[in-house]
Coordinates of C-alpha atoms in Angstrom, one line a residue:
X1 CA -17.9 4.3 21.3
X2 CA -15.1 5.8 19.9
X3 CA -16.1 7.0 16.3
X4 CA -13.0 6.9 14.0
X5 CA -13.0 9.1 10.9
X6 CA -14.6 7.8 7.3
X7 CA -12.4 10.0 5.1
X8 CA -8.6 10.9 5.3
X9 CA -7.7 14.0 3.2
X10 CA -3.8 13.6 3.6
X11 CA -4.0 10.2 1.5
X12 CA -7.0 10.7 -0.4
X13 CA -8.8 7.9 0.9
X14 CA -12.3 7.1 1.9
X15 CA -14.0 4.6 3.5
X16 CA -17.8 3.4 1.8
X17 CA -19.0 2.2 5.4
X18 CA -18.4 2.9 9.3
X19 CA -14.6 2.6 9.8
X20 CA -12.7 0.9 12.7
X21 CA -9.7 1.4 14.5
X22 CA -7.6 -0.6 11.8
X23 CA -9.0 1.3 9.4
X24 CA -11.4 -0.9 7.7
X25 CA -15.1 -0.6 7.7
X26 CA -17.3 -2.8 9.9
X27 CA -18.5 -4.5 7.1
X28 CA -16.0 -5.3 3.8
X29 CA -17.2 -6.0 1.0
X30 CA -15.9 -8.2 -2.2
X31 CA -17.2 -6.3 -4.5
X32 CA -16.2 -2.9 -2.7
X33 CA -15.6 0.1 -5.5
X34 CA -13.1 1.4 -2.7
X35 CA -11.5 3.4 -1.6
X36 CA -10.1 2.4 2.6
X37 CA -6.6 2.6 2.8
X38 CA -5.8 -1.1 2.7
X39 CA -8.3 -1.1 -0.7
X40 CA -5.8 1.7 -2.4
X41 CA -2.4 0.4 -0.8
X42 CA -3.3 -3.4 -2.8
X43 CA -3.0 -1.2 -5.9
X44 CA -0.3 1.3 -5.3
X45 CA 1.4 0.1 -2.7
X46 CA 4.3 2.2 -0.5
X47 CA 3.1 5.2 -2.3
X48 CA 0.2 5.6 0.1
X49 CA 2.3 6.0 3.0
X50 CA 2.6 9.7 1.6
X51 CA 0.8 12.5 1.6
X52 CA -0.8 13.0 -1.9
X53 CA -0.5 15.9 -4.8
X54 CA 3.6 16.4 -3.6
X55 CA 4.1 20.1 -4.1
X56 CA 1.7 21.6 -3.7
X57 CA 0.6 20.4 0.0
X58 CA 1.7 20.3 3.7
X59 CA 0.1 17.5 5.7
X60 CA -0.4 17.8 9.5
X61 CA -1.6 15.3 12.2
X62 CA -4.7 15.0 14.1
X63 CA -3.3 12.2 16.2
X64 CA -1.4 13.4 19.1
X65 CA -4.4 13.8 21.8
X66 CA -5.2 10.0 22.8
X67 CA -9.0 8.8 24.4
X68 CA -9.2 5.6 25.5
X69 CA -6.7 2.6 26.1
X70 CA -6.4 0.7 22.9
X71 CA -3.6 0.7 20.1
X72 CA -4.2 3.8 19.1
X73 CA -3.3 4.8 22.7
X74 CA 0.3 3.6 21.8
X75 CA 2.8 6.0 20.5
X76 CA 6.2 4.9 19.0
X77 CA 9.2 6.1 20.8
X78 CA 12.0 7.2 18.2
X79 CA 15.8 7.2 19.1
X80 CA 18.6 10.0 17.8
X81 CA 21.1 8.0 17.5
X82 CA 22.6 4.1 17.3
X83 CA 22.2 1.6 14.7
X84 CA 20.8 -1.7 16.4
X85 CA 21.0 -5.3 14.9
X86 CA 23.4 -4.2 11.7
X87 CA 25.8 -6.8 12.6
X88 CA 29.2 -6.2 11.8
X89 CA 28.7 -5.4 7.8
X90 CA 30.3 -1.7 9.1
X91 CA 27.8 0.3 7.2
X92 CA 26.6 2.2 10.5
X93 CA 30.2 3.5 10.7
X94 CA 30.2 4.8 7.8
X95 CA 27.4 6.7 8.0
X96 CA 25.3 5.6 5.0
X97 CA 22.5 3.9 6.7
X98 CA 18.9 4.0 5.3
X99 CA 15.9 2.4 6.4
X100 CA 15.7 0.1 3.5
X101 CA 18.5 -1.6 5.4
X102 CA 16.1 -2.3 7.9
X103 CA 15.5 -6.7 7.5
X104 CA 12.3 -7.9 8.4
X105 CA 12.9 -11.7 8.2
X106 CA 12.3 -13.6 11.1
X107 CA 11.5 -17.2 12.2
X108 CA 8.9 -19.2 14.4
X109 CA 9.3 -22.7 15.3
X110 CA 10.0 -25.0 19.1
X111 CA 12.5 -26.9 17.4
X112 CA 12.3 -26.8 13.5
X113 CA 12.2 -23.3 12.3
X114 CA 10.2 -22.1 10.1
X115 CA 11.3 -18.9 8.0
X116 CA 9.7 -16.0 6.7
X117 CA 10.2 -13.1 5.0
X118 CA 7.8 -10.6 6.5
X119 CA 6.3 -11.1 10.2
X120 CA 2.5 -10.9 8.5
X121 CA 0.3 -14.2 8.8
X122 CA -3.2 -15.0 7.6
X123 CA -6.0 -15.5 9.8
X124 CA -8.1 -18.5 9.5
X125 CA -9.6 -18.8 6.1
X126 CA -12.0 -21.7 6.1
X127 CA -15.3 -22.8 4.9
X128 CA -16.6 -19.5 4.3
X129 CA -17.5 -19.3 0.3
X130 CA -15.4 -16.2 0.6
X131 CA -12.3 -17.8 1.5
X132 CA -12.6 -20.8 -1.3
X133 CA -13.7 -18.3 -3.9
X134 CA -10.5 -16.3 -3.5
X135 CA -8.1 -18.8 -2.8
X136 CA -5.5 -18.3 -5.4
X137 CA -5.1 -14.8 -4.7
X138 CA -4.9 -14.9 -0.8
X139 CA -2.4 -18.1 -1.3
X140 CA -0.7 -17.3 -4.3
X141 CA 0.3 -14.0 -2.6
X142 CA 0.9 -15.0 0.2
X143 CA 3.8 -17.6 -1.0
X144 CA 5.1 -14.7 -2.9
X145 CA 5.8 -12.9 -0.1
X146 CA 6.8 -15.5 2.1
X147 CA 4.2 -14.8 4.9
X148 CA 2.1 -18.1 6.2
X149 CA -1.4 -18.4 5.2
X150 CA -3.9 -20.7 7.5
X151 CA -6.6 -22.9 5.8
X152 CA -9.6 -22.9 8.6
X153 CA -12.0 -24.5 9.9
X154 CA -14.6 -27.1 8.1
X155 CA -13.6 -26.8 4.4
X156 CA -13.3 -30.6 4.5
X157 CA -16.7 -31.0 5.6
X158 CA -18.1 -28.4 3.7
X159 CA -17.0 -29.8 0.2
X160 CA -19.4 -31.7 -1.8
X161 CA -16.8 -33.7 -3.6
X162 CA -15.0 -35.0 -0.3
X163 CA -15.5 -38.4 0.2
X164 CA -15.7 -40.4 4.1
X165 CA -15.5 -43.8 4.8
X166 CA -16.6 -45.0 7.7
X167 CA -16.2 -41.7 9.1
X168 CA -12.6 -40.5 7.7
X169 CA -12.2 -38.9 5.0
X170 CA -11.2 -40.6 1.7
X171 CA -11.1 -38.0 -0.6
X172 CA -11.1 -34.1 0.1
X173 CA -10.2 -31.7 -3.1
X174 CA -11.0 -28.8 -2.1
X175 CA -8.6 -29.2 1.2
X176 CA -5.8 -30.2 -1.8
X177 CA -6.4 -27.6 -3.8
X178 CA -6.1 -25.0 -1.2
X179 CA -2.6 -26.6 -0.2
X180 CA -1.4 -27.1 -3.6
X181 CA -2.1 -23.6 -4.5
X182 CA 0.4 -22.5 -2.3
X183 CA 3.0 -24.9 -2.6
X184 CA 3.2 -24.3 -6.0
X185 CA 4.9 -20.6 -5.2
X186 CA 6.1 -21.6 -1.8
X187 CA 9.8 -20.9 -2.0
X188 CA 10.8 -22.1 1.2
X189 CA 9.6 -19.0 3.3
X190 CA 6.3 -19.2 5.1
X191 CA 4.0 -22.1 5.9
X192 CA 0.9 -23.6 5.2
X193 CA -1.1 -24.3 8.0
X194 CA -4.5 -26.3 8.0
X195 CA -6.7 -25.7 11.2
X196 CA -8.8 -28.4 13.2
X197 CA -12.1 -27.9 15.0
X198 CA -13.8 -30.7 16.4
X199 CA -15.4 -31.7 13.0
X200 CA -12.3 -31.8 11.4
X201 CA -10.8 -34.2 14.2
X202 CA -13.9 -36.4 13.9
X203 CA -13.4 -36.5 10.3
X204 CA -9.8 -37.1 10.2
X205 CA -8.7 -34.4 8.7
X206 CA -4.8 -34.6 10.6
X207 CA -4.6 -37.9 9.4
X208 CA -5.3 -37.2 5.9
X209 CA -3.1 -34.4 5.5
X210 CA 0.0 -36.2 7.4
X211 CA 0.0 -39.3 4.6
X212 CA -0.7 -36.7 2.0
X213 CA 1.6 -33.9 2.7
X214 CA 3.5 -35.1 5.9
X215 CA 5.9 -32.1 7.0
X216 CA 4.9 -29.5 4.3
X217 CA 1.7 -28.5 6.5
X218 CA 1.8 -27.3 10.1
X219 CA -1.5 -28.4 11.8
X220 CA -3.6 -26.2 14.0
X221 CA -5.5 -27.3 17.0
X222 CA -8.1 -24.7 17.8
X223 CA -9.9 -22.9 20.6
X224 CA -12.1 -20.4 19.6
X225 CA -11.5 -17.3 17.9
X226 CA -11.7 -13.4 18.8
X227 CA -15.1 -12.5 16.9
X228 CA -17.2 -15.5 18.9
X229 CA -17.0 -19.1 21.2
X230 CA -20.1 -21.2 19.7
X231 CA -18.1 -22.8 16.3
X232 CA -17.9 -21.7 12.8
X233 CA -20.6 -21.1 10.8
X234 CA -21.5 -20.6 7.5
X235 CA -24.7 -19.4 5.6
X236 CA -26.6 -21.8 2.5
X237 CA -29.2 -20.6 0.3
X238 CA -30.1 -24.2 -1.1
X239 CA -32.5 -27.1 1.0
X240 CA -30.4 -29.7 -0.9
X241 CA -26.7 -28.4 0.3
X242 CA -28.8 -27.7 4.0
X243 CA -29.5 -31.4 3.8
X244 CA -26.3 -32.5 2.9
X245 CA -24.5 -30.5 5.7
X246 CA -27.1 -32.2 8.4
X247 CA -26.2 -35.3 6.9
X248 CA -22.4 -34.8 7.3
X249 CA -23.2 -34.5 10.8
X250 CA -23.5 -30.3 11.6
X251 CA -26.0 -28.7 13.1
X252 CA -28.0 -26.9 10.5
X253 CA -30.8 -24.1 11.7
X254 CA -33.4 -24.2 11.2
X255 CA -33.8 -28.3 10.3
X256 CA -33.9 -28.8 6.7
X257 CA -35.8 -32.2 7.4
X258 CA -38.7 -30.7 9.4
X259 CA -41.3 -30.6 7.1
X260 CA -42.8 -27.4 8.4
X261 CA -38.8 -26.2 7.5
X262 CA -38.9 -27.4 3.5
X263 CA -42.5 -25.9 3.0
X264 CA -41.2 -22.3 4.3
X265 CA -38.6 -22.6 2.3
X266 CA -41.1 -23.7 -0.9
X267 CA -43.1 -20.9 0.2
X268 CA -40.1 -18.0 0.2
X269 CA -40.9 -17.1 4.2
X270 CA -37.2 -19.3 4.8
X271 CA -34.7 -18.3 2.5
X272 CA -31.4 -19.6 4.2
X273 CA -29.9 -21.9 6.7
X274 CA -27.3 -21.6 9.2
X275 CA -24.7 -24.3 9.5
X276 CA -22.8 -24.7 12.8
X277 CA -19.6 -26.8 14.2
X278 CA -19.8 -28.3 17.5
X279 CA -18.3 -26.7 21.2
X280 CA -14.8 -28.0 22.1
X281 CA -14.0 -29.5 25.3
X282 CA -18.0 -29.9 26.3
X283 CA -17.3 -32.9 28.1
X284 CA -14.7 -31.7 30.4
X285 CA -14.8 -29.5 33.9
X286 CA -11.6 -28.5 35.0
X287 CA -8.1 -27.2 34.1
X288 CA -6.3 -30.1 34.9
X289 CA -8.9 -32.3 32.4
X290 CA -8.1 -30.0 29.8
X291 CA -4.7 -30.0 30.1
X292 CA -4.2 -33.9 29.6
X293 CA -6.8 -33.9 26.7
X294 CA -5.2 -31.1 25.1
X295 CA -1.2 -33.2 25.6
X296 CA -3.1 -36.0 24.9
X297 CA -3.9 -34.6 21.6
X298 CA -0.9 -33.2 20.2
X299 CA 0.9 -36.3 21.0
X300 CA -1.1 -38.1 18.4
X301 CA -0.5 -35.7 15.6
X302 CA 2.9 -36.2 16.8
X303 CA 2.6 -39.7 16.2
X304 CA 1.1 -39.1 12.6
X305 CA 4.4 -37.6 12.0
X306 CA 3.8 -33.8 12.4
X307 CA 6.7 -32.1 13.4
X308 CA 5.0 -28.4 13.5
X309 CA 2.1 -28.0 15.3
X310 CA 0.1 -25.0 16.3
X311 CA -2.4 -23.5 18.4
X312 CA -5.1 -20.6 17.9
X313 CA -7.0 -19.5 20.8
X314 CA -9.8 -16.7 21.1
X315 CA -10.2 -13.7 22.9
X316 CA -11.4 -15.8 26.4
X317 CA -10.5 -14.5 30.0
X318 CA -7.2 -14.7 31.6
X319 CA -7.3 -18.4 32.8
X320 CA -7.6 -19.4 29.2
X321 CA -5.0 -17.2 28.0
X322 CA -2.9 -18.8 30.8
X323 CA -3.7 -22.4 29.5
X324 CA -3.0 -21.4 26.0
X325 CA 0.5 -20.3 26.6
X326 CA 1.3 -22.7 29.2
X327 CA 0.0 -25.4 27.6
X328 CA 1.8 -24.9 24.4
X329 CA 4.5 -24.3 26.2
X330 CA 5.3 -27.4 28.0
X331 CA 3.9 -28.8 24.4
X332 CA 6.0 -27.5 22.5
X333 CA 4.4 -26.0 20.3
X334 CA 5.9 -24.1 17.3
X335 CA 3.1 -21.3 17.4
X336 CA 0.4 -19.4 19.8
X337 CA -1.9 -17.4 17.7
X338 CA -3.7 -15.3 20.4
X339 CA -7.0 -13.6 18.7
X340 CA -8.2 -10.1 20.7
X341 CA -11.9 -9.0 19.9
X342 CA -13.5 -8.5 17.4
X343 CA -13.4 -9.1 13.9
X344 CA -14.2 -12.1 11.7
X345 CA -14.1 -13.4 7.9
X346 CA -17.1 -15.7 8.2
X347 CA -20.9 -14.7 9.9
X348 CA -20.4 -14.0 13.1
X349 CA -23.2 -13.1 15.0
X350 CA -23.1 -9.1 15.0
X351 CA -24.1 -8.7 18.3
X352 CA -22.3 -11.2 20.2
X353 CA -19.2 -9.7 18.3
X354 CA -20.0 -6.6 19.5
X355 CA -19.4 -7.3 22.9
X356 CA -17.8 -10.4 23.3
X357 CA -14.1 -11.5 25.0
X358 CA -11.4 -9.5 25.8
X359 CA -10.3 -6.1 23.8
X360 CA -6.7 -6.8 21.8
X361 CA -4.3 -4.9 23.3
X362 CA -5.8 -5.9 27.3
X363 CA -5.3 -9.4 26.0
X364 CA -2.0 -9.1 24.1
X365 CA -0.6 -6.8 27.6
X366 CA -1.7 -9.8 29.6
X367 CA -0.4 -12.4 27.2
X368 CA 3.3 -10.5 27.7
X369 CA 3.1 -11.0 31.5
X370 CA 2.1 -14.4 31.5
X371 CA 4.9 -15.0 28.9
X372 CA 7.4 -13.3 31.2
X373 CA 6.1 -15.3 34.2
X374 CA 7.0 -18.4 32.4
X375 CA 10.1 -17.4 31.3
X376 CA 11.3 -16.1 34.8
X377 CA 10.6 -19.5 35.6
X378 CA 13.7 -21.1 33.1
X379 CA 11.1 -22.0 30.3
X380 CA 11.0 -21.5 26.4
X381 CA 8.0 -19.7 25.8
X382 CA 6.0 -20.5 22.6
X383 CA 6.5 -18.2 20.1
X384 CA 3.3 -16.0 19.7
X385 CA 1.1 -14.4 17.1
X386 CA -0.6 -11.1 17.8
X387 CA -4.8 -11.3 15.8
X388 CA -7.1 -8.8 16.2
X389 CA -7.6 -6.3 14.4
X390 CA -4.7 -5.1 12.5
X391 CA -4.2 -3.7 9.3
X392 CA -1.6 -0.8 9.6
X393 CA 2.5 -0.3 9.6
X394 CA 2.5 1.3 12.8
X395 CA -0.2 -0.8 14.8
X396 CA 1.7 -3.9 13.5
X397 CA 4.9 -1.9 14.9
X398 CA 3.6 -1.6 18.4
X399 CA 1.9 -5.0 18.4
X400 CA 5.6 -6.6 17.9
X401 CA 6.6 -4.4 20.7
X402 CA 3.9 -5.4 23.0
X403 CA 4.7 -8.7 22.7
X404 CA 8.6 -8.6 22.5
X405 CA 11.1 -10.9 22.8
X406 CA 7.8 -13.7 22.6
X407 CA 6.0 -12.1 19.6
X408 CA 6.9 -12.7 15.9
X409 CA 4.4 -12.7 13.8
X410 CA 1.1 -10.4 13.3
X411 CA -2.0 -12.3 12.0
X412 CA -4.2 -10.3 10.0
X413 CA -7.9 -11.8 8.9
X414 CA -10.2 -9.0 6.8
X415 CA -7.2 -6.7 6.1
X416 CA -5.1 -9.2 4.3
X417 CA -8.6 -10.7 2.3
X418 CA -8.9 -7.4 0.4
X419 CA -6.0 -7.7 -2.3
X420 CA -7.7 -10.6 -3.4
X421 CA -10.7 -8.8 -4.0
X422 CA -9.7 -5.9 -5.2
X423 CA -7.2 -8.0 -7.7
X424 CA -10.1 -10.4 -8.8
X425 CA -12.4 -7.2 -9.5
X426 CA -9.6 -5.6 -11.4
X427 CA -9.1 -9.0 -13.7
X428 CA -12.7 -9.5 -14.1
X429 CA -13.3 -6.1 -15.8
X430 CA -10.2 -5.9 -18.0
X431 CA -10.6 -9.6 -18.9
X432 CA -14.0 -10.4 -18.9
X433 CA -13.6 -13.9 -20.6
X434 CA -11.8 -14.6 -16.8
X435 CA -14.8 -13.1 -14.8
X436 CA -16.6 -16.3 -14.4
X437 CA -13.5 -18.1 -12.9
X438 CA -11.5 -15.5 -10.8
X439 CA -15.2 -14.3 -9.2
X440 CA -15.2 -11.0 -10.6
X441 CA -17.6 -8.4 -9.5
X442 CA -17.1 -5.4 -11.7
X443 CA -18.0 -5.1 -15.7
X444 CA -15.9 -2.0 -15.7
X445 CA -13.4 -0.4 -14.0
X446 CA -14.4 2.2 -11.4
X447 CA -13.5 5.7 -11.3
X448 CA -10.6 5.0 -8.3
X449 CA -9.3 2.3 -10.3
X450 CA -9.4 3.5 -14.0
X451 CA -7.2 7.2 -12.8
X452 CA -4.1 4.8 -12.1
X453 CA -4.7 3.1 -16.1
X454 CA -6.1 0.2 -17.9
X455 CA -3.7 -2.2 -17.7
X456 CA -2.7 -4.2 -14.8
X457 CA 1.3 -2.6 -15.9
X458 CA -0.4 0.8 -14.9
X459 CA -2.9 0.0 -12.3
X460 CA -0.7 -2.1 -9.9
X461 CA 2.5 -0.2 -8.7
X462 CA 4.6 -3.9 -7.6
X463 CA 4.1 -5.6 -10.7
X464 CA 7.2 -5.4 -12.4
X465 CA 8.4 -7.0 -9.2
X466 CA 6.2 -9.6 -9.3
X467 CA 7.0 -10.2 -13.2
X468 CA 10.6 -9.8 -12.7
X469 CA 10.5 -12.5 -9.7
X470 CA 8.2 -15.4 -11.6
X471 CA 8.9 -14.3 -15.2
X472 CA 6.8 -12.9 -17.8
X473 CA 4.7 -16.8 -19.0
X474 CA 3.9 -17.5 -15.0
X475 CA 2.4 -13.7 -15.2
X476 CA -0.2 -14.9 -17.9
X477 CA -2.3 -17.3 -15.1
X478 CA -1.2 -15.6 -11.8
X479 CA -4.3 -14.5 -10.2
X480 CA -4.0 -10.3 -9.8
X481 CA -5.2 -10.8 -6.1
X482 CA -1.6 -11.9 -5.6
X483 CA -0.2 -9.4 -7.2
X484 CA -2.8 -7.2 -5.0
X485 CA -1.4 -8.9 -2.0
X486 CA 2.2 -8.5 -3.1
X487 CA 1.6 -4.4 -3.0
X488 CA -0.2 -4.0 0.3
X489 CA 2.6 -6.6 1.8
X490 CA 5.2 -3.9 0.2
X491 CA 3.3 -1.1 1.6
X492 CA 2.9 -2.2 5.5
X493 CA 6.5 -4.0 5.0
X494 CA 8.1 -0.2 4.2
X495 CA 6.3 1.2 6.7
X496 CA 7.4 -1.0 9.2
X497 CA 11.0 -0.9 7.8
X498 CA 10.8 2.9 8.6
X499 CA 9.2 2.9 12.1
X500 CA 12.1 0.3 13.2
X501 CA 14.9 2.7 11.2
X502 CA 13.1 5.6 13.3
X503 CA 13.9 3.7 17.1
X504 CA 17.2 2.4 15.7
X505 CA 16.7 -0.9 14.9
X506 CA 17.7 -2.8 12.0
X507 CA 17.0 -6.3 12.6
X508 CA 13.0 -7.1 13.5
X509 CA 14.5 -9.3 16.4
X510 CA 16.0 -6.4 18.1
X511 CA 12.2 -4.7 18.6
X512 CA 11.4 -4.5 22.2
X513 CA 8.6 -2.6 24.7
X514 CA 10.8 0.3 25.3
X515 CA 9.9 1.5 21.9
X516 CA 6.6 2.3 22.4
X517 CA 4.7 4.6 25.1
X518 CA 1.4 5.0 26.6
X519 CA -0.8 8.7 25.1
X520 CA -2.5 8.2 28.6
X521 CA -2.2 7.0 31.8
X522 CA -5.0 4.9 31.3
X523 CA -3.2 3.0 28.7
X524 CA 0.2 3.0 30.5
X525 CA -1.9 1.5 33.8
X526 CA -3.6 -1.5 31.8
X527 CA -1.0 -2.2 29.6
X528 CA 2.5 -1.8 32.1
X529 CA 3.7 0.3 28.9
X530 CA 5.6 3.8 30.7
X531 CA 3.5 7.5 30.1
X532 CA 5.7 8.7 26.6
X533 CA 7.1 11.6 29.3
X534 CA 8.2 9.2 31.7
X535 CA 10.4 6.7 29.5
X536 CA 13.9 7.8 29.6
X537 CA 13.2 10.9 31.5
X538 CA 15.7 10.2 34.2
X539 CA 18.2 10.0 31.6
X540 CA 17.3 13.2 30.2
X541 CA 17.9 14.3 33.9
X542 CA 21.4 13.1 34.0
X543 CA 21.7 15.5 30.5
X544 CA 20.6 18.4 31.7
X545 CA 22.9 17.8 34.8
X546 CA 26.1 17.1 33.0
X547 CA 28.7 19.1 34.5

C-alpha cells in the first residue's frame, strides 16, 4: 500500500493519524486539535494554497515521479496561450486577464436546472449522531456557498420524536429541521436533497416530504455507497434506544430483547448495539427486474409531484455502473452520484472498507465510457457526480476532467464535515455558555488555533465575507462551522479557479479530458487518459518542422 506522507513542511501542516490520498487521515475526528490541510484551510482559507513564512523560503515538489494508477497518477496539462469560455466581454483582447475571472458556476438538472455556485456537493449525511450534531454548520454553509448538501439515509427512523401511523410517518422533526436549516440561507443556488433507503420508502418518507416541501427538496433513490453494500448503520450505547430501533422495525445486533442480550449489557461485558437497514432489491434476479422496479419507482415520486429526482450508487462492478447511468438516463434523472471506494461518514465496517468495490478513478474512467457509449447512441446522459475520496483543488480539477462534458459536480463526504467541527470547537472555547448546544469539544483553544487570535475576526480569514454578505445581527447566531465551511469552500474554489486559468479556461463548462495526462503508462492504460509526453506531441512535431 501506497504510504502517503503525515507532515507537509511547504504548508506547515500535519496530519494527527495515517493520512490518505486526499489528504485526510483514516480516521477524523470531531474533536481533532489539527492540523491536516483541510483542518487549517476551514480557518484560513486560500492562504494555504501557499507556501508559508514568504521571504524567507523557496518551496520545491516531491510530486513529479508517479507509482500506481490512481488520482495522484493524473497530472494537469497547462496551455501558453488562449482564453477559453470568456465570452465576448473582450477582456482577453485586452490583455488583462486574471484567474479570478475564472467562473465556477454551473448547473445540474434533466429538465429543470438547478444552479450552483461552486461544483462541490455533500455526501450523504444521515443518521449518523455526527451528522445531526453538526447540522447547522454543514447546512448553514453549505447554503452560503451555494453548493447542495444531501440529508441521508434513516434520520426519519432514527428520531425518537418522529411519529408513524399505520406505518407512515406522521410527524418527523428532526427530518424538518435539517431541511429548514438550509432553506433558511438557501438563496436560490444549490439544493437540498433528502436520500431514501428501503426504510425510508417503507416509512414514507417521499411522501412526507412532497406535501411538506413539494419542489424545494430533490429526492434520492439509493444504491449502496463506496465505503460498503449491507445498509447503513449506526452505533447506540443505550438498551432502551436499542429497543426502540428493533421496534421501528431495523435489525439491531446483538438482540436487545434476548434476555441473555439485556443481562450482558447489566453486567458491562455488552456495551453497544449495532443498528442496521435492510438490502435493496433482495427480491429480484435479473437486470431486466431491476430495471422496471427501479422506473417503476421514480414514476411514483413523480406522481407525488417531484420534479428533481436523484440517484446515488456505490462503488459495484461495471454492470451496475452500467444500470446506474443507463437507467437514469432513460429516467431522466437530474443527477448520478457515482461513489468510488472507500471512505465513509458513518461505521463502516473497517475491513470490508478496506477492500471492498471498485477504486475511484477505475470507476469514474469506466463511468466516462459508458457515458460516451450512450451518447454516441443520440442520448442525454444524466448529469453525473464524481464521490470518493476527494478533498483537494487539483484532484477535484482532474475529477471534472475525467468525467467531462457528463460530470458537474464533485461530492465530498469526510472532507467537507470538518469545517463544522473545527468551527463548533472554535465557538465552544471562546463561548463556553454555547458549548453545550453547538457540540463543542475544546475548553480552550489549542496552540494551532490560538497563533491565528482569539476572536473569530482573527481566527477565520472569510469572515468579513460572511459578515458583509448576511449582515452583522445574522452573524450573532450563525454557527462558526459555516463560516468554517465558507473558508475551505474559498480555498479549493481559488484553487480550482487557478488550475482552470493555468489550461486556459474560464468557464467550468469548458473543462475537458485533454487537460489532464497519465504520470504512467499504467494510468494512461486503465484510464484512456494519453502518457503527459504523448498529448499534443504531434503538434509539437509540426513546430519544430515549420519551414
Amino acid at each position: 500500500m501506497f504510504q502517503w506522507s503525515k507532515s507537509n513542511d511547504v504548508l506547515g501542516t500535519v496530519n494527527r493519524g495515517n493520512a490518505i490520498e486526499s489528504g485526510l487521515c483514516t480516521l477524523c475526528r470531531a474533536d481533532c486539535q489539527g492540523k491536516c490541510e483541510t483542518w487549517v484551510s476551514a480557518m484560513r482559507g486560500r492562504e494555504v494554497l501557499y507556501p508559508r513564512d514568504f521571504g524567507t523560503v523557496t518551496a520545491g515538489s516531491g510530486n513529479t515521479t508517479h507509482v500506481g494508477v490512481s488520482y495522484n497518477s493524473l497530472r494537469i496539462q497547462g496551455n501558453s496561450y488562449g482564453a477559453n469560455g470568456m465570452g465576448d466581454n473582450g477582456k482577453a483582447q485586452s490583455g488583462d486577464v486574471l484567474f479570478t475571472d475564472v467562473s465556477l458556476e454551473t448547473s445540474f438538472g434533466a429538465k429543470e436546472k438547478t444552479k450552483v455556485k461552486v461544483p462541490f456537493m455533500t455526501g450523504a449525511l444521515g443518521s449518523t449522531f455526527i451528522a445531526a450534531k453538526y447540522w447547522d454548520s454543514f447546512a448553514a454553509g453549505c447554503a452560503l456557498v451555494g453548493a447542495p448538501i444531501v440529508i441521508g439515509e434513516n434520520v426519519v427512523g432514527v428520531d425518537r420524536q418522529a411519529e408513524l401511523k399505520s406505518g407512515r410517518i406522521t410527524k418527523a422533526p428532526e427530518l424538518e429541521r435539517r431541511i429548514d436549516t438550509y432553506l433558511r440561507y438557501y438563496d436560490g443556488y444549490g439544493a437540498i436533497i433528502v436520500q431514501l433507503n428501503v426504510e425510508d420508502t417503507r416509512n414514507g418518507v417521499a411522501e412526507y416530504v412532497a406535501e411538506k416541501y413539494g419542489d424545494k427538496v430533490i429526492i434520492e433513490l439509493k444504491w449502496g455507497q463506496g465505503a460498503k453494500n449491507i445498509g447503513g448503520e449506526i452505533e447506540v450505547t443505550s438498551l432502551d434506544y436499542a429497543t426502540f430501533l428493533k421496534q421501528r422495525g431495523y435489525l439491531v445486533d446483538p438482540d436487545p430483547e434476548l434476555p441473555e442480550v439485556q443481562e450482558g449489557f447489566k453486567k458491562g461485558a455488552i456495551k453497544s448495539f449495532a443498528r442496521h437497514s435492510r438490502l435493496g432489491y433482495t427480491n429480484l434476479d435479473s437486470v431486466d427486474k431491476v430495471r422496471a422496479e427501479f422506473m417503476n419507482s421514480v414514476a411514483y415520486l413523480r406522481s407525488l409531484g417531484f420534479k428533481r429526482i436523484s440517484l446515488k450508487t456505490g462503488s459495484y462492478g461495471m454492470e451496475a455502473l452500467a444500470m446506474a447511468l443507463r437507467f437514469a438516463t432513460d429516467a431522466e434523472l437530474d443527477l448520478l452520484t457515482i461513489d468510488g471506494s472507500g471512505g465513509g461518514t458513518g461505521m463502516s465496517p473497517w475491513n470490508m472498507m478496506e477492500s471492498w468495490g471498485v477504486p475511484s478513478i477505475l470507476l469514474h474512467a469506466k463511468a466516462y465510457e459508458y457515458a460516451s457509449m450512450l451518447a454516441a447512441q443520440g442520448k442525454k446522459v444524466v448529469d453525473l457526480s464524481f464521490a470518493g475520496g476527494f478533498a483537494k483543488g487539483p484532484d477535484i480539477f482532474k475529477a471534472l476532467s475525467m468525467g467531462a462534458p457528463y460530470t458537474k459536480l464533485i461530492c465530498m463526504g469526510r472532507a467537507m464535515m470538518v469545517p463544522g467541527f473545527l468551527g463548533s470547537n472554535i465557538e465552544g472555547a471562546l463561548f463556553p455558555e454555547r458549548r453545550a448546544k453547538v457540540n463543542g469539544n475544546w475548553d480552550t483553544l489549542p496552540a494551532a488555533v490560538a497563533k491565528y487570535g482569539s476572536t473569530p475576526e482573527e481566527i477565520f480569514v472569510g469572515y468579513q465575507d460572511v459578515k458583509k454578505m448576511l449582515g452583522a445581527n445574522e452573524m450573532e447566531t450563525l454557527p462558526l462551522g459555516a463560516v468554517a465551511m465558507w473558508c475551505m469552500v474559498d480555498k479549493l474554489s481559488c484553487a480550482l479557479q487557478q488550475l482552470l486559468a493555468g489550461v486556459r479556461k474560464f468557464s467550468l463548462s469548458e473543462i475537458s479530458r485533454a487537460d489532464i495526462a497519465s504520470g504512467n503508462r499504467e494510468t494512461a492504460a486503465e484510464t484512456g487518459i494519453p502518457f503527459i509526453t504523448d498529448v499534443m506531441d504531434e503538434s509539437a512535431r509540426r513546430i519544430l518542422s515549420m519551414r
